[in-house]
Amino acid sequence: MEIRLTIYDEEKRHFSQPIKLPCVVGRGRHCDVVVVHPLISRKHCEFYQEGRRLMARDLGSLNGSFYRGKRLERPVELALGEEISIAGLNFLVESADSTTTHALPGAKNDAEDSVVDLDQFDVGGSSF
């Protein structure tokens, strides 16, 4: 299964591109989508397919992943158009062919670049 993952905050869309499942998101360089942010764990969360269902799970991160405002304690099924949040960032999942993502400027759309370096943006957070 392929989905479009869009990462955005209140001000800006930082990343939007199709990705194949399973997809691990985290700060570690071996993740499928690397997000450089001090509140994101090396392996923070995973989007994956279970049968025909799109699933998300936290991978034991320190600061957690949130779905509908509640911390993920177990895997959840996501419908296309739903999102989880991590460290003040929203991770929206849509159909891979979707072109109607949030119309915020500044998104990376390079299919070869799956590193989101938030040090270049004004995203809050403290270093550990």
CSV table of C-alpha atoms in Angstrom, one decimal:
chain,number,residue,atom,x,y,z
A,1,MET,CA,0.0,0.0,0.0
A,2,GLU,CA,1.2,3.5,-0.7
A,3,ILE,CA,-0.1,6.6,1.0
A,4,ARG,CA,0.8,10.3,0.9
A,5,LEU,CA,2.2,11.5,4.2
A,6,THR,CA,2.0,15.2,4.9
A,7,ILE,CA,3.8,16.7,7.9
A,8,TYR,CA,2.6,20.2,9.0
A,9,ASP,CA,2.2,22.5,12.0
A,10,GLU,CA,0.1,25.6,12.5
A,11,GLU,CA,2.2,27.7,10.1
A,12,LYS,CA,3.7,25.5,7.5
A,13,ARG,CA,3.6,22.3,5.6
A,14,HIS,CA,7.1,20.8,5.9
A,15,PHE,CA,6.8,17.6,4.0
A,16,SER,CA,4.4,15.9,1.6
A,17,GLN,CA,5.1,12.9,-0.5
A,18,PRO,CA,3.9,9.4,-1.3
A,19,ILE,CA,5.5,6.7,0.9
A,20,LYS,CA,5.3,2.9,0.9
A,21,LEU,CA,4.1,1.0,3.9
A,22,PRO,CA,5.4,0.0,6.3
A,23,CYS,CA,7.0,3.4,7.2
A,24,VAL,CA,8.9,4.1,10.4
A,25,VAL,CA,9.1,7.8,11.3
A,26,GLY,CA,11.8,9.0,13.7
A,27,ARG,CA,15.0,10.9,14.3
A,28,GLY,CA,17.2,8.0,13.5
A,29,ARG,CA,19.0,7.9,10.1
A,30,HIS,CA,17.6,4.4,9.3
A,31,CYS,CA,14.0,5.5,9.5
A,32,ASP,CA,11.9,5.7,6.3
A,33,VAL,CA,11.0,9.3,7.1
A,34,VAL,CA,13.6,11.1,9.3
A,35,VAL,CA,12.4,14.1,11.2
A,36,VAL,CA,15.1,16.1,12.9
A,37,HIS,CA,13.5,17.4,16.0
A,38,PRO,CA,14.6,17.1,19.7
A,39,LEU,CA,11.2,15.8,20.9
A,40,ILE,CA,11.1,13.0,18.3
A,41,SER,CA,12.6,9.6,19.3
A,42,ARG,CA,15.0,7.7,17.1
A,43,LYS,CA,12.2,5.4,16.1
A,44,HIS,CA,9.0,7.2,17.1
A,45,CYS,CA,6.1,5.7,15.3
A,46,GLU,CA,5.1,3.5,12.4
A,47,PHE,CA,2.4,3.5,9.7
A,48,TYR,CA,1.7,0.0,8.4
A,49,GLN,CA,-0.9,-2.1,6.7
A,50,GLU,CA,-2.8,-4.9,8.4
A,51,GLY,CA,-4.9,-6.7,5.8
A,52,ARG,CA,-6.7,-3.8,4.1
A,53,ARG,CA,-6.5,-1.5,7.1
A,54,LEU,CA,-4.1,1.4,7.5
A,55,MET,CA,-2.6,1.3,11.0
A,56,ALA,CA,-0.4,3.5,13.2
A,57,ARG,CA,1.4,2.7,16.4
A,58,ASP,CA,3.9,4.3,18.7
A,59,LEU,CA,7.2,2.5,19.0
A,60,GLY,CA,7.8,3.2,22.7
A,61,SER,CA,8.7,6.9,22.2
A,62,LEU,CA,9.5,9.0,25.2
A,63,ASN,CA,7.1,11.9,24.3
A,64,GLY,CA,4.4,9.8,22.7
A,65,SER,CA,2.2,9.8,19.6
A,66,PHE,CA,-1.3,11.2,19.8
A,67,TYR,CA,-4.5,10.3,18.0
A,68,ARG,CA,-7.6,12.4,18.5
A,69,GLY,CA,-5.9,14.1,21.4
A,70,LYS,CA,-5.1,10.9,23.3
A,71,ARG,CA,-1.7,9.2,23.6
A,72,LEU,CA,-1.4,6.0,21.6
A,73,GLU,CA,-1.2,3.1,24.0
A,74,ARG,CA,-1.9,0.5,21.3
A,75,PRO,CA,-2.1,0.5,17.5
A,76,VAL,CA,-5.0,2.4,15.9
A,77,GLU,CA,-6.7,2.1,12.6
A,78,LEU,CA,-6.6,5.3,10.5
A,79,ALA,CA,-9.0,6.3,7.8
A,80,LEU,CA,-7.5,8.2,4.9
A,81,GLY,CA,-7.7,11.9,5.9
A,82,GLU,CA,-6.9,11.2,9.5
A,83,GLU,CA,-3.8,12.2,11.4
A,84,ILE,CA,-1.7,11.6,14.4
A,85,SER,CA,0.4,14.2,16.1
A,86,ILE,CA,4.0,14.1,17.4
A,87,ALA,CA,5.9,16.9,19.1
A,88,GLY,CA,3.4,19.5,17.9
A,89,LEU,CA,3.5,18.3,14.3
A,90,ASN,CA,0.6,16.7,12.5
A,91,PHE,CA,1.1,13.6,10.4
A,92,LEU,CA,-1.7,13.4,7.8
A,93,VAL,CA,-2.3,10.3,5.8
A,94,GLU,CA,-4.1,10.5,2.5
A,95,SER,CA,-4.5,8.5,-0.7
A,96,ALA,CA,-1.1,8.4,-2.5
A,97,ASP,CA,-2.6,10.1,-5.5
A,98,SER,CA,-4.1,12.9,-3.4
A,99,THR,CA,-3.2,16.4,-4.5
A,100,THR,CA,-5.5,18.2,-2.1
A,101,THR,CA,-3.2,18.4,0.9
A,102,HIS,CA,-3.2,21.4,3.2
A,103,ALA,CA,-2.4,24.5,1.1
A,104,LEU,CA,0.4,25.7,3.3
A,105,PRO,CA,3.6,27.0,1.6
A,106,GLY,CA,7.0,25.4,1.9
A,107,ALA,CA,6.5,21.7,1.6
A,108,LYS,CA,9.2,19.4,0.5
A,109,ASN,CA,7.8,17.3,-2.4
A,110,ASP,CA,11.0,15.6,-3.6
A,111,ALA,CA,10.3,11.9,-3.6
A,112,GLU,CA,14.0,11.2,-3.1
A,113,ASP,CA,14.3,13.3,0.1
A,114,SER,CA,12.7,11.8,3.1
A,115,VAL,CA,14.6,13.9,5.7
A,116,VAL,CA,12.6,16.7,7.4
A,117,ASP,CA,15.1,18.9,9.1
A,118,LEU,CA,13.0,21.1,11.4
A,119,ASP,CA,16.1,22.9,12.7
A,120,GLN,CA,15.7,25.2,9.8
A,121,PHE,CA,12.1,26.0,10.9
A,122,ASP,CA,10.9,27.8,14.0
A,123,VAL,CA,9.4,24.7,15.7
A,124,GLY,CA,9.4,24.8,19.4
A,125,GLY,CA,11.0,22.2,21.6
A,126,SER,CA,13.9,21.7,23.9
A,127,SER,CA,17.0,19.5,23.5
A,128,PHE,CA,17.6,16.6,25.8
